[in-house]
Amino acid sequence: MNNTGAQAGTVREVDVVVVGAGQAGLSSAHHLRRTGFEPERDFVVLDHAPRAGGAWQFRWPSLTYGKVHGMHSLPGMELTEADPARPSSEVIAEYFDTYERTFDLRVRRPVDVKAVREGEAGRLLVETSDGTWSTRALINATGTWDRPFWPRFPGQETFRGRQLHTAQYPGPEEFAGQRVVVVGGGASGTQHLLEIAPYAAGTTWVTRRPPVFREGPFTEDVGREVVALVEERVRQGLPPKSVVSVTGLPLNDAIRRGIEDGVLDRQPMFDRITPDGVEWDDGRRVAADVILWATGFRAAIDHLAPLRLREPGGGIRVEGTRAVADPRIHLVGYGPSASTIGANRAGRAAVRDIRRLLAVAPGTASTAAPDVTSTAAANATSATAQTAASKVVPVG
């Protein structure tokens, strides 16, 4: 839904602003709606993307739904019966769009949030491309897609070929006949390599550390241990690592074939970039037409800078979802909640804490907790029959 158009100079007041309409933002909006907050009156969801789908809408076409790590349904509406051969960008964008309409979340887009500042009387000012909002609490659900991480290496500016990041990956066909260096030991890097290898004249895989492959099922106990490790970093005010970076790479059939075929033959990180490729201090060189940086992303939180929430370690200290330095700010999809199931839980937890915060302050419009979405939820099953697949689909 496109829903913008503030009068210049006006400041609109709500209890809660949700920034971002990916999994974490929609989960948060759902729980606000379910517990009695009315969209446009008590809360607003601002999303800078052109349409529904969060970061998924920007994924490359060859990332089919059957290849995603795992997609957990949003609260209140299952994701069922999707074709695993369809691009995930289409499947999940359609699902998110149906979800927004089913629960009447009234997402405003495209709206760019430029800065969040201290306002008057304990309120926050959210400055956007569609005017300014005054709010008593903010749920930040901006994810990482808008902040691709580009490492810097000596000679990088001299490279005569093409450099691009995972965020710009167009699919494997575009690399036909080219020599490609893929940098990065995560899931994206290995997927890119396996896709590109049949088309390219040659591929080279380099990573900072030897990749860790995980055999066996990803059990609930392992999941809890991983989330606890990521959570501890966030609690210390360090920049969060992704959950995937801690879990390692699943050793599935595709990965095994890649190892056997020599495609996933990891090389240590090169020391410099030359006009024609990359080289190491020991004299080894690899000629390249393309360097593909599958080097991950960082949290998109620059708009929060005026609030001075960052710790000396570079991250924002978070307890649960609440910023320790400012209980009005909740970060969902950040650190330990940067997974689809984690984002769902974080959205619920953030709303619970915000309700407590608003209940103890005078003037809140939303202290009751009627379930206003029961009718929409009852209709959700039929509404999703057109869209998507099982809760968790392994990489394949």
mmCIF file of C-alpha atoms in Angstrom:
data_model
loop_
_atom_site.group_PDB
_atom_site.id
_atom_site.type_symbol
_atom_site.label_atom_id
_atom_site.label_comp_id
_atom_site.label_asym_id
_atom_site.label_seq_id
_atom_site.Cartn_x
_atom_site.Cartn_y
_atom_site.Cartn_z
ATOM 1 C CA MET A 1 0.000 0.000 0.000
ATOM 2 C CA ASN A 2 1.362 3.410 -0.922
ATOM 3 C CA ASN A 3 0.222 5.735 1.819
ATOM 4 C CA THR A 4 2.224 8.935 1.983
ATOM 5 C CA GLY A 5 1.611 12.625 1.665
ATOM 6 C CA ALA A 6 2.109 14.811 4.713
ATOM 7 C CA GLN A 7 1.669 18.537 4.550
ATOM 8 C CA ALA A 8 4.994 20.311 4.648
ATOM 9 C CA GLY A 9 6.006 21.382 8.149
ATOM 10 C CA THR A 10 3.419 19.301 10.003
ATOM 11 C CA VAL A 11 4.387 16.997 12.855
ATOM 12 C CA ARG A 12 2.085 14.027 13.369
ATOM 13 C CA GLU A 13 1.827 12.272 16.730
ATOM 14 C CA VAL A 14 1.549 8.537 17.409
ATOM 15 C CA ASP A 15 2.476 6.262 20.280
ATOM 16 C CA VAL A 16 4.774 4.002 18.248
ATOM 17 C CA VAL A 17 6.694 4.306 14.974
ATOM 18 C CA VAL A 18 7.855 1.077 13.318
ATOM 19 C CA VAL A 19 10.736 1.606 10.888
ATOM 20 C CA GLY A 20 10.948 -1.159 8.288
ATOM 21 C CA ALA A 21 8.397 -3.622 6.916
ATOM 22 C CA GLY A 22 10.394 -6.818 6.582
ATOM 23 C CA GLN A 23 9.756 -9.859 8.764
ATOM 24 C CA ALA A 24 10.618 -8.077 12.026
ATOM 25 C CA GLY A 25 8.655 -4.925 11.230
ATOM 26 C CA LEU A 26 5.540 -6.781 10.110
ATOM 27 C CA SER A 27 5.692 -9.046 13.149
ATOM 28 C CA SER A 28 5.890 -5.977 15.388
ATOM 29 C CA ALA A 29 3.020 -4.270 13.578
ATOM 30 C CA HIS A 30 0.907 -7.412 13.882
ATOM 31 C CA HIS A 31 1.427 -7.581 17.643
ATOM 32 C CA LEU A 32 0.670 -3.880 18.018
ATOM 33 C CA ARG A 33 -2.547 -4.335 16.058
ATOM 34 C CA ARG A 34 -3.513 -7.486 17.927
ATOM 35 C CA THR A 35 -3.138 -5.822 21.328
ATOM 36 C CA GLY A 36 -5.287 -2.808 20.545
ATOM 37 C CA PHE A 37 -3.073 -0.272 18.791
ATOM 38 C CA GLU A 38 -4.809 1.240 15.790
ATOM 39 C CA PRO A 39 -2.695 1.874 12.647
ATOM 40 C CA GLU A 40 -2.415 5.543 11.670
ATOM 41 C CA ARG A 41 -3.902 6.578 15.031
ATOM 42 C CA ASP A 42 -1.653 4.854 17.582
ATOM 43 C CA PHE A 43 1.167 3.555 15.402
ATOM 44 C CA VAL A 44 2.586 3.874 11.919
ATOM 45 C CA VAL A 45 4.822 1.602 9.830
ATOM 46 C CA LEU A 46 7.349 3.356 7.579
ATOM 47 C CA ASP A 47 9.145 1.429 4.852
ATOM 48 C CA HIS A 48 11.571 2.808 2.297
ATOM 49 C CA ALA A 49 11.185 -0.044 -0.203
ATOM 50 C CA PRO A 50 9.008 0.581 -3.258
ATOM 51 C CA ARG A 51 6.681 -2.340 -2.494
ATOM 52 C CA ALA A 52 5.990 -5.100 0.008
ATOM 53 C CA GLY A 53 8.594 -7.810 0.482
ATOM 54 C CA GLY A 54 11.308 -6.375 2.709
ATOM 55 C CA ALA A 55 14.829 -7.212 1.553
ATOM 56 C CA TRP A 56 13.522 -10.357 -0.130
ATOM 57 C CA GLN A 57 12.183 -8.357 -3.064
ATOM 58 C CA PHE A 58 15.771 -7.481 -4.033
ATOM 59 C CA ARG A 59 17.155 -11.031 -4.064
ATOM 60 C CA TRP A 60 18.582 -12.403 -7.285
ATOM 61 C CA PRO A 61 16.220 -14.455 -9.505
ATOM 62 C CA SER A 62 18.223 -17.678 -9.169
ATOM 63 C CA LEU A 63 17.669 -17.730 -5.400
ATOM 64 C CA THR A 64 14.560 -19.861 -5.617
ATOM 65 C CA TYR A 65 12.319 -20.464 -2.653
ATOM 66 C CA GLY A 66 13.681 -23.987 -2.279
ATOM 67 C CA LYS A 67 17.192 -22.624 -1.718
ATOM 68 C CA VAL A 68 16.484 -20.249 1.145
ATOM 69 C CA HIS A 69 17.946 -21.174 4.545
ATOM 70 C CA GLY A 70 14.591 -21.132 6.236
ATOM 71 C CA MET A 71 11.501 -18.997 6.074
ATOM 72 C CA HIS A 72 9.309 -19.039 9.143
ATOM 73 C CA SER A 73 5.749 -17.845 8.710
ATOM 74 C CA LEU A 74 4.735 -14.480 10.078
ATOM 75 C CA PRO A 75 2.506 -14.580 13.183
ATOM 76 C CA GLY A 76 -1.128 -15.301 12.481
ATOM 77 C CA MET A 77 -0.805 -16.418 8.863
ATOM 78 C CA GLU A 78 0.921 -19.493 7.499
ATOM 79 C CA LEU A 79 3.151 -19.508 4.444
ATOM 80 C CA THR A 80 1.954 -22.564 2.559
ATOM 81 C CA GLU A 81 1.986 -24.290 -0.812
ATOM 82 C CA ALA A 82 4.625 -22.250 -2.613
ATOM 83 C CA ASP A 83 6.462 -23.644 -5.597
ATOM 84 C CA PRO A 84 10.089 -24.170 -4.445
ATOM 85 C CA ALA A 85 11.250 -23.483 -8.010
ATOM 86 C CA ARG A 86 9.875 -19.932 -8.001
ATOM 87 C CA PRO A 87 12.194 -17.018 -7.135
ATOM 88 C CA SER A 88 12.063 -16.290 -3.408
ATOM 89 C CA SER A 89 11.731 -12.594 -4.262
ATOM 90 C CA GLU A 90 8.346 -13.303 -5.821
ATOM 91 C CA VAL A 91 7.069 -15.832 -3.287
ATOM 92 C CA ILE A 92 7.876 -13.833 -0.184
ATOM 93 C CA ALA A 93 6.940 -10.445 -1.642
ATOM 94 C CA GLU A 94 3.484 -11.804 -2.493
ATOM 95 C CA TYR A 95 3.182 -13.308 0.984
ATOM 96 C CA PHE A 96 4.184 -10.073 2.724
ATOM 97 C CA ASP A 97 1.794 -8.078 0.539
ATOM 98 C CA THR A 98 -1.090 -10.415 1.395
ATOM 99 C CA TYR A 99 -0.142 -10.224 5.061
ATOM 100 C CA GLU A 100 -0.148 -6.414 5.111
ATOM 101 C CA ARG A 101 -3.578 -6.307 3.494
ATOM 102 C CA THR A 102 -5.067 -9.124 5.571
ATOM 103 C CA PHE A 103 -4.184 -7.439 8.860
ATOM 104 C CA ASP A 104 -4.709 -3.897 7.547
ATOM 105 C CA LEU A 105 -1.265 -2.703 8.648
ATOM 106 C CA ARG A 106 -1.336 0.348 6.327
ATOM 107 C CA VAL A 107 2.390 0.461 5.627
ATOM 108 C CA ARG A 108 3.540 3.826 4.312
ATOM 109 C CA ARG A 109 5.979 3.581 1.415
ATOM 110 C CA PRO A 110 8.276 4.606 -0.025
ATOM 111 C CA VAL A 111 9.365 6.606 3.025
ATOM 112 C CA ASP A 112 13.022 7.166 3.932
ATOM 113 C CA VAL A 113 13.737 7.678 7.638
ATOM 114 C CA LYS A 114 16.551 10.211 7.778
ATOM 115 C CA ALA A 115 17.095 10.743 11.512
ATOM 116 C CA VAL A 116 15.598 10.044 14.927
ATOM 117 C CA ARG A 117 16.163 12.823 17.446
ATOM 118 C CA GLU A 118 15.150 13.812 20.939
ATOM 119 C CA GLY A 119 11.894 15.765 20.913
ATOM 120 C CA GLU A 120 9.937 17.558 23.587
ATOM 121 C CA ALA A 121 8.192 16.143 26.653
ATOM 122 C CA GLY A 122 10.028 12.842 26.427
ATOM 123 C CA ARG A 123 8.977 12.151 22.861
ATOM 124 C CA LEU A 124 11.134 11.242 19.857
ATOM 125 C CA LEU A 125 11.121 13.039 16.523
ATOM 126 C CA VAL A 126 11.360 10.803 13.459
ATOM 127 C CA GLU A 127 12.420 12.853 10.453
ATOM 128 C CA THR A 128 11.477 11.287 7.132
ATOM 129 C CA SER A 129 11.082 12.020 3.439
ATOM 130 C CA ASP A 130 7.338 12.223 4.175
ATOM 131 C CA GLY A 131 7.507 14.693 7.041
ATOM 132 C CA THR A 132 8.152 14.334 10.763
ATOM 133 C CA TRP A 133 6.522 12.025 13.288
ATOM 134 C CA SER A 134 6.486 12.567 17.047
ATOM 135 C CA THR A 135 6.400 9.282 18.926
ATOM 136 C CA ARG A 136 6.689 7.897 22.424
ATOM 137 C CA ALA A 137 8.463 4.713 21.333
ATOM 138 C CA LEU A 138 10.233 3.421 18.243
ATOM 139 C CA ILE A 139 10.667 -0.116 16.899
ATOM 140 C CA ASN A 140 13.648 -0.223 14.581
ATOM 141 C CA ALA A 141 13.350 -3.086 12.087
ATOM 142 C CA THR A 142 15.671 -1.893 9.325
ATOM 143 C CA GLY A 143 17.747 -5.056 8.951
ATOM 144 C CA THR A 144 21.040 -5.021 7.047
ATOM 145 C CA TRP A 145 20.334 -5.151 3.294
ATOM 146 C CA ASP A 146 20.942 -1.419 2.822
ATOM 147 C CA ARG A 147 24.438 -1.619 4.284
ATOM 148 C CA PRO A 148 26.521 -4.085 2.263
ATOM 149 C CA PHE A 149 30.023 -4.445 3.662
ATOM 150 C CA TRP A 150 32.841 -3.771 1.175
ATOM 151 C CA PRO A 151 36.312 -4.662 2.525
ATOM 152 C CA ARG A 152 39.194 -2.443 1.415
ATOM 153 C CA PHE A 153 42.423 -3.822 -0.040
ATOM 154 C CA PRO A 154 45.553 -2.217 -1.466
ATOM 155 C CA GLY A 155 45.227 -1.655 -5.193
ATOM 156 C CA GLN A 156 41.439 -2.060 -5.217
ATOM 157 C CA GLU A 157 40.923 1.152 -7.167
ATOM 158 C CA THR A 158 43.264 -0.049 -9.935
ATOM 159 C CA PHE A 159 41.260 -3.153 -10.847
ATOM 160 C CA ARG A 160 40.161 -2.935 -14.481
ATOM 161 C CA GLY A 161 37.422 -5.547 -14.182
ATOM 162 C CA ARG A 162 34.070 -5.410 -12.454
ATOM 163 C CA GLN A 163 33.523 -5.408 -8.694
ATOM 164 C CA LEU A 164 30.103 -6.063 -7.232
ATOM 165 C CA HIS A 165 28.547 -7.112 -3.946
ATOM 166 C CA THR A 166 26.030 -9.839 -3.163
ATOM 167 C CA ALA A 167 23.445 -7.054 -2.934
ATOM 168 C CA GLN A 168 23.988 -6.461 -6.669
ATOM 169 C CA TYR A 169 24.286 -10.109 -7.747
ATOM 170 C CA PRO A 170 22.297 -10.538 -10.980
ATOM 171 C CA GLY A 171 22.377 -14.327 -11.314
ATOM 172 C CA PRO A 172 24.965 -16.665 -12.849
ATOM 173 C CA GLU A 173 24.368 -16.142 -16.574
ATOM 174 C CA GLU A 174 25.979 -12.712 -16.517
ATOM 175 C CA PHE A 175 29.367 -14.284 -15.665
ATOM 176 C CA ALA A 176 29.541 -16.540 -18.699
ATOM 177 C CA GLY A 177 33.094 -16.889 -20.006
ATOM 178 C CA GLN A 178 34.583 -14.725 -17.254
ATOM 179 C CA ARG A 179 37.178 -15.429 -14.570
ATOM 180 C CA VAL A 180 35.499 -14.764 -11.229
ATOM 181 C CA VAL A 181 36.971 -14.369 -7.752
ATOM 182 C CA VAL A 182 34.342 -14.859 -5.043
ATOM 183 C CA VAL A 183 35.238 -13.420 -1.642
ATOM 184 C CA GLY A 184 33.419 -14.687 1.433
ATOM 185 C CA GLY A 185 32.830 -17.910 3.332
ATOM 186 C CA GLY A 186 29.134 -17.602 4.116
ATOM 187 C CA ALA A 187 26.037 -19.064 2.549
ATOM 188 C CA SER A 188 25.831 -16.418 -0.175
ATOM 189 C CA GLY A 189 29.423 -16.964 -1.260
ATOM 190 C CA THR A 190 29.019 -20.717 -1.594
ATOM 191 C CA GLN A 191 25.698 -20.367 -3.402
ATOM 192 C CA HIS A 192 27.189 -17.854 -5.839
ATOM 193 C CA LEU A 193 30.131 -20.145 -6.552
ATOM 194 C CA LEU A 194 28.005 -23.201 -7.180
ATOM 195 C CA GLU A 195 25.777 -21.224 -9.542
ATOM 196 C CA ILE A 196 28.514 -19.375 -11.402
ATOM 197 C CA ALA A 197 30.950 -22.265 -11.923
ATOM 198 C CA PRO A 198 29.074 -23.917 -14.834
ATOM 199 C CA TYR A 199 29.038 -20.594 -16.741
ATOM 200 C CA ALA A 200 32.384 -19.012 -15.855
ATOM 201 C CA ALA A 201 35.753 -19.567 -17.519
ATOM 202 C CA GLY A 202 37.110 -20.141 -14.012
ATOM 203 C CA THR A 203 36.317 -19.423 -10.359
ATOM 204 C CA THR A 204 38.491 -18.808 -7.304
ATOM 205 C CA TRP A 205 37.130 -18.870 -3.755
ATOM 206 C CA VAL A 206 38.908 -16.857 -1.061
ATOM 207 C CA THR A 207 37.957 -16.379 2.587
ATOM 208 C CA ARG A 208 39.538 -14.818 5.646
ATOM 209 C CA ARG A 209 39.128 -17.999 7.675
ATOM 210 C CA PRO A 210 38.717 -21.620 6.659
ATOM 211 C CA PRO A 211 35.001 -22.361 6.236
ATOM 212 C CA VAL A 212 33.293 -24.391 8.925
ATOM 213 C CA PHE A 213 30.912 -27.024 7.598
ATOM 214 C CA ARG A 214 28.202 -28.346 9.873
ATOM 215 C CA GLU A 215 27.070 -31.950 9.614
ATOM 216 C CA GLY A 216 23.912 -33.309 11.117
ATOM 217 C CA PRO A 217 20.610 -31.614 11.917
ATOM 218 C CA PHE A 218 20.387 -28.104 13.273
ATOM 219 C CA THR A 219 18.649 -29.032 16.509
ATOM 220 C CA GLU A 220 16.747 -26.774 18.851
ATOM 221 C CA ASP A 221 19.512 -27.087 21.468
ATOM 222 C CA VAL A 222 22.161 -26.024 18.943
ATOM 223 C CA GLY A 223 19.963 -23.125 17.905
ATOM 224 C CA ARG A 224 19.648 -21.904 21.480
ATOM 225 C CA GLU A 225 23.417 -22.072 21.971
ATOM 226 C CA VAL A 226 24.045 -20.084 18.798
ATOM 227 C CA VAL A 227 21.507 -17.394 19.677
ATOM 228 C CA ALA A 228 23.032 -17.117 23.159
ATOM 229 C CA LEU A 229 26.470 -16.425 21.642
ATOM 230 C CA VAL A 230 25.121 -13.699 19.375
ATOM 231 C CA GLU A 231 23.040 -12.256 22.207
ATOM 232 C CA GLU A 232 26.078 -11.963 24.457
ATOM 233 C CA ARG A 233 27.868 -9.776 21.895
ATOM 234 C CA VAL A 234 24.875 -7.464 21.665
ATOM 235 C CA ARG A 235 24.597 -7.312 25.447
ATOM 236 C CA GLN A 236 28.224 -6.158 25.568
ATOM 237 C CA GLY A 237 27.601 -3.398 23.034
ATOM 238 C CA LEU A 238 29.601 -5.086 20.262
ATOM 239 C CA PRO A 239 28.441 -5.122 16.624
ATOM 240 C CA PRO A 240 26.315 -8.236 16.185
ATOM 241 C CA LYS A 241 27.463 -11.194 14.186
ATOM 242 C CA SER A 242 24.874 -12.899 12.054
ATOM 243 C CA VAL A 243 23.386 -16.127 13.364
ATOM 244 C CA VAL A 244 24.558 -17.865 10.186
ATOM 245 C CA SER A 245 28.172 -16.837 10.794
ATOM 246 C CA VAL A 246 28.077 -18.717 14.083
ATOM 247 C CA THR A 247 26.238 -21.829 12.890
ATOM 248 C CA GLY A 248 28.584 -22.716 10.030
ATOM 249 C CA LEU A 249 27.617 -23.977 6.581
ATOM 250 C CA PRO A 250 25.283 -26.960 6.306
ATOM 251 C CA LEU A 251 27.069 -29.828 4.592
ATOM 252 C CA ASN A 252 24.290 -30.756 2.177
ATOM 253 C CA ASP A 253 24.469 -32.588 -1.135
ATOM 254 C CA ALA A 254 25.123 -29.439 -3.174
ATOM 255 C CA ILE A 255 28.034 -28.439 -0.935
ATOM 256 C CA ARG A 256 29.496 -31.955 -1.061
ATOM 257 C CA ARG A 257 29.372 -31.948 -4.858
ATOM 258 C CA GLY A 258 31.040 -28.537 -4.916
ATOM 259 C CA ILE A 259 33.877 -29.827 -2.746
ATOM 260 C CA GLU A 260 34.289 -32.969 -4.811
ATOM 261 C CA ASP A 261 34.263 -31.015 -8.090
ATOM 262 C CA GLY A 262 36.880 -28.559 -6.813
ATOM 263 C CA VAL A 263 34.554 -25.559 -7.040
ATOM 264 C CA LEU A 264 34.618 -25.099 -3.261
ATOM 265 C CA ASP A 265 38.402 -25.175 -3.034
ATOM 266 C CA ARG A 266 39.005 -22.439 -0.524
ATOM 267 C CA GLN A 267 42.079 -20.219 -0.790
ATOM 268 C CA PRO A 268 43.338 -17.859 1.931
ATOM 269 C CA MET A 269 42.610 -14.166 1.579
ATOM 270 C CA PHE A 270 44.728 -12.401 -1.013
ATOM 271 C CA ASP A 271 46.943 -9.508 0.045
ATOM 272 C CA ARG A 272 46.305 -7.023 -2.725
ATOM 273 C CA ILE A 273 44.322 -6.346 -5.854
ATOM 274 C CA THR A 274 46.071 -5.662 -9.135
ATOM 275 C CA PRO A 275 44.699 -4.200 -12.377
ATOM 276 C CA ASP A 276 44.247 -7.732 -13.737
ATOM 277 C CA GLY A 277 43.327 -9.764 -10.656
ATOM 278 C CA VAL A 278 44.538 -10.548 -7.146
ATOM 279 C CA GLU A 279 47.842 -11.639 -5.634
ATOM 280 C CA TRP A 280 49.358 -12.968 -2.442
ATOM 281 C CA ASP A 281 52.588 -12.028 -0.675
ATOM 282 C CA ASP A 282 54.071 -15.425 -1.544
ATOM 283 C CA GLY A 283 53.961 -14.494 -5.235
ATOM 284 C CA ARG A 284 50.837 -16.365 -6.282
ATOM 285 C CA ARG A 285 48.531 -14.536 -8.680
ATOM 286 C CA VAL A 286 45.062 -15.131 -10.079
ATOM 287 C CA ALA A 287 43.792 -13.280 -13.128
ATOM 288 C CA ALA A 288 40.209 -12.072 -12.839
ATOM 289 C CA ASP A 289 37.540 -10.266 -14.807
ATOM 290 C CA VAL A 290 35.182 -9.995 -11.824
ATOM 291 C CA ILE A 291 35.542 -9.771 -8.044
ATOM 292 C CA LEU A 292 32.302 -10.680 -6.303
ATOM 293 C CA TRP A 293 32.247 -9.561 -2.671
ATOM 294 C CA ALA A 294 30.014 -11.961 -0.717
ATOM 295 C CA THR A 295 31.167 -10.270 2.464
ATOM 296 C CA GLY A 296 27.934 -9.702 4.290
ATOM 297 C CA PHE A 297 26.113 -6.697 5.640
ATOM 298 C CA ARG A 298 26.057 -4.403 8.647
ATOM 299 C CA ALA A 299 23.086 -3.170 10.661
ATOM 300 C CA ALA A 300 21.323 -0.223 8.994
ATOM 301 C CA ILE A 301 21.068 2.034 12.039
ATOM 302 C CA ASP A 302 22.739 5.294 10.974
ATOM 303 C CA HIS A 303 19.445 7.166 11.353
ATOM 304 C CA LEU A 304 19.659 6.511 15.112
ATOM 305 C CA ALA A 305 23.026 8.308 15.382
ATOM 306 C CA PRO A 306 21.588 11.542 16.879
ATOM 307 C CA LEU A 307 20.503 9.553 19.941
ATOM 308 C CA ARG A 308 24.091 8.455 20.658
ATOM 309 C CA LEU A 309 23.193 4.864 21.418
ATOM 310 C CA ARG A 310 26.414 3.254 20.202
ATOM 311 C CA GLU A 311 28.834 1.873 22.759
ATOM 312 C CA PRO A 312 32.647 2.181 22.497
ATOM 313 C CA GLY A 313 32.671 -1.329 21.006
ATOM 314 C CA GLY A 314 30.727 -0.052 17.998
ATOM 315 C CA GLY A 315 27.346 -1.653 18.618
ATOM 316 C CA ILE A 316 24.208 -0.780 20.555
ATOM 317 C CA ARG A 317 23.787 -2.540 23.886
ATOM 318 C CA VAL A 318 20.503 -4.387 23.848
ATOM 319 C CA GLU A 319 18.681 -6.331 26.563
ATOM 320 C CA GLY A 320 16.064 -8.447 24.858
ATOM 321 C CA THR A 321 15.049 -5.950 22.183
ATOM 322 C CA ARG A 322 15.361 -2.796 24.291
ATOM 323 C CA ALA A 323 18.278 -0.408 23.838
ATOM 324 C CA VAL A 324 19.905 -0.185 27.262
ATOM 325 C CA ALA A 325 20.685 3.504 26.786
ATOM 326 C CA ASP A 326 17.092 4.407 25.878
ATOM 327 C CA PRO A 327 14.102 2.206 26.795
ATOM 328 C CA ARG A 328 11.961 3.947 24.158
ATOM 329 C CA ILE A 329 14.028 2.318 21.398
ATOM 330 C CA HIS A 330 13.625 -1.338 20.485
ATOM 331 C CA LEU A 331 15.740 -3.113 17.881
ATOM 332 C CA VAL A 332 14.138 -6.135 16.245
ATOM 333 C CA GLY A 333 15.838 -8.241 13.616
ATOM 334 C CA TYR A 334 19.111 -7.103 15.209
ATOM 335 C CA GLY A 335 21.720 -9.546 16.454
ATOM 336 C CA PRO A 336 20.102 -12.659 17.950
ATOM 337 C CA SER A 337 16.733 -11.874 16.345
ATOM 338 C CA ALA A 338 18.186 -11.637 12.807
ATOM 339 C CA SER A 339 16.344 -14.721 11.571
ATOM 340 C CA THR A 340 12.762 -15.147 10.505
ATOM 341 C CA ILE A 341 11.685 -16.993 13.644
ATOM 342 C CA GLY A 342 13.830 -14.692 15.812
ATOM 343 C CA ALA A 343 12.225 -11.635 14.220
ATOM 344 C CA ASN A 344 8.754 -12.955 15.035
ATOM 345 C CA ARG A 345 9.644 -13.455 18.677
ATOM 346 C CA ALA A 346 11.415 -10.108 18.881
ATOM 347 C CA GLY A 347 8.366 -8.298 17.512
ATOM 348 C CA ARG A 348 6.179 -9.804 20.205
ATOM 349 C CA ALA A 349 8.711 -9.040 22.950
ATOM 350 C CA ALA A 350 9.183 -5.433 21.815
ATOM 351 C CA VAL A 351 5.444 -4.764 21.836
ATOM 352 C CA ARG A 352 5.098 -6.298 25.286
ATOM 353 C CA ASP A 353 7.818 -4.012 26.677
ATOM 354 C CA ILE A 354 6.464 -0.942 24.899
ATOM 355 C CA ARG A 355 2.994 -1.536 26.323
ATOM 356 C CA ARG A 356 4.530 -1.538 29.792
ATOM 357 C CA LEU A 357 6.437 1.656 29.007
ATOM 358 C CA LEU A 358 3.359 3.475 27.725
ATOM 359 C CA ALA A 359 1.133 2.197 30.516
ATOM 360 C CA VAL A 360 3.226 3.866 33.227
ATOM 361 C CA ALA A 361 3.296 7.208 31.435
ATOM 362 C CA PRO A 362 0.298 9.554 31.355
ATOM 363 C CA GLY A 363 -1.757 10.095 28.255
ATOM 364 C CA THR A 364 -1.366 6.777 26.455
ATOM 365 C CA ALA A 365 -4.167 5.910 24.088
ATOM 366 C CA SER A 366 -3.433 2.200 24.003
ATOM 367 C CA THR A 367 -3.443 0.497 27.394
ATOM 368 C CA ALA A 368 -6.279 -1.910 26.733
ATOM 369 C CA ALA A 369 -5.545 -5.185 25.004
ATOM 370 C CA PRO A 370 -8.518 -6.312 22.917
ATOM 371 C CA ASP A 371 -7.750 -8.731 20.103
ATOM 372 C CA VAL A 372 -8.845 -6.716 17.084
ATOM 373 C CA THR A 373 -7.488 -9.062 14.428
ATOM 374 C CA SER A 374 -9.395 -12.273 15.136
ATOM 375 C CA THR A 375 -11.545 -11.840 12.039
ATOM 376 C CA ALA A 376 -8.531 -11.128 9.854
ATOM 377 C CA ALA A 377 -6.711 -14.120 11.292
ATOM 378 C CA ALA A 378 -9.692 -16.348 10.571
ATOM 379 C CA ASN A 379 -9.481 -15.310 6.928
ATOM 380 C CA ALA A 380 -5.712 -15.699 6.719
ATOM 381 C CA THR A 381 -5.593 -19.367 5.741
ATOM 382 C CA SER A 382 -7.634 -18.908 2.584
ATOM 383 C CA ALA A 383 -5.784 -15.693 1.750
ATOM 384 C CA THR A 384 -2.431 -17.482 1.726
ATOM 385 C CA ALA A 385 -3.419 -20.450 -0.361
ATOM 386 C CA GLN A 386 -2.153 -18.512 -3.383
ATOM 387 C CA THR A 387 1.262 -17.696 -2.032
ATOM 388 C CA ALA A 388 3.905 -19.861 -0.392
ATOM 389 C CA ALA A 389 5.537 -23.035 1.085
ATOM 390 C CA SER A 390 6.487 -24.780 4.325
ATOM 391 C CA LYS A 391 7.736 -22.963 7.410
ATOM 392 C CA VAL A 392 11.350 -24.060 7.038
ATOM 393 C CA VAL A 393 12.917 -25.140 3.761
ATOM 394 C CA PRO A 394 16.527 -26.361 3.866
ATOM 395 C CA VAL A 395 19.162 -25.190 1.426
ATOM 396 C CA GLY A 396 19.098 -27.540 -1.526
#
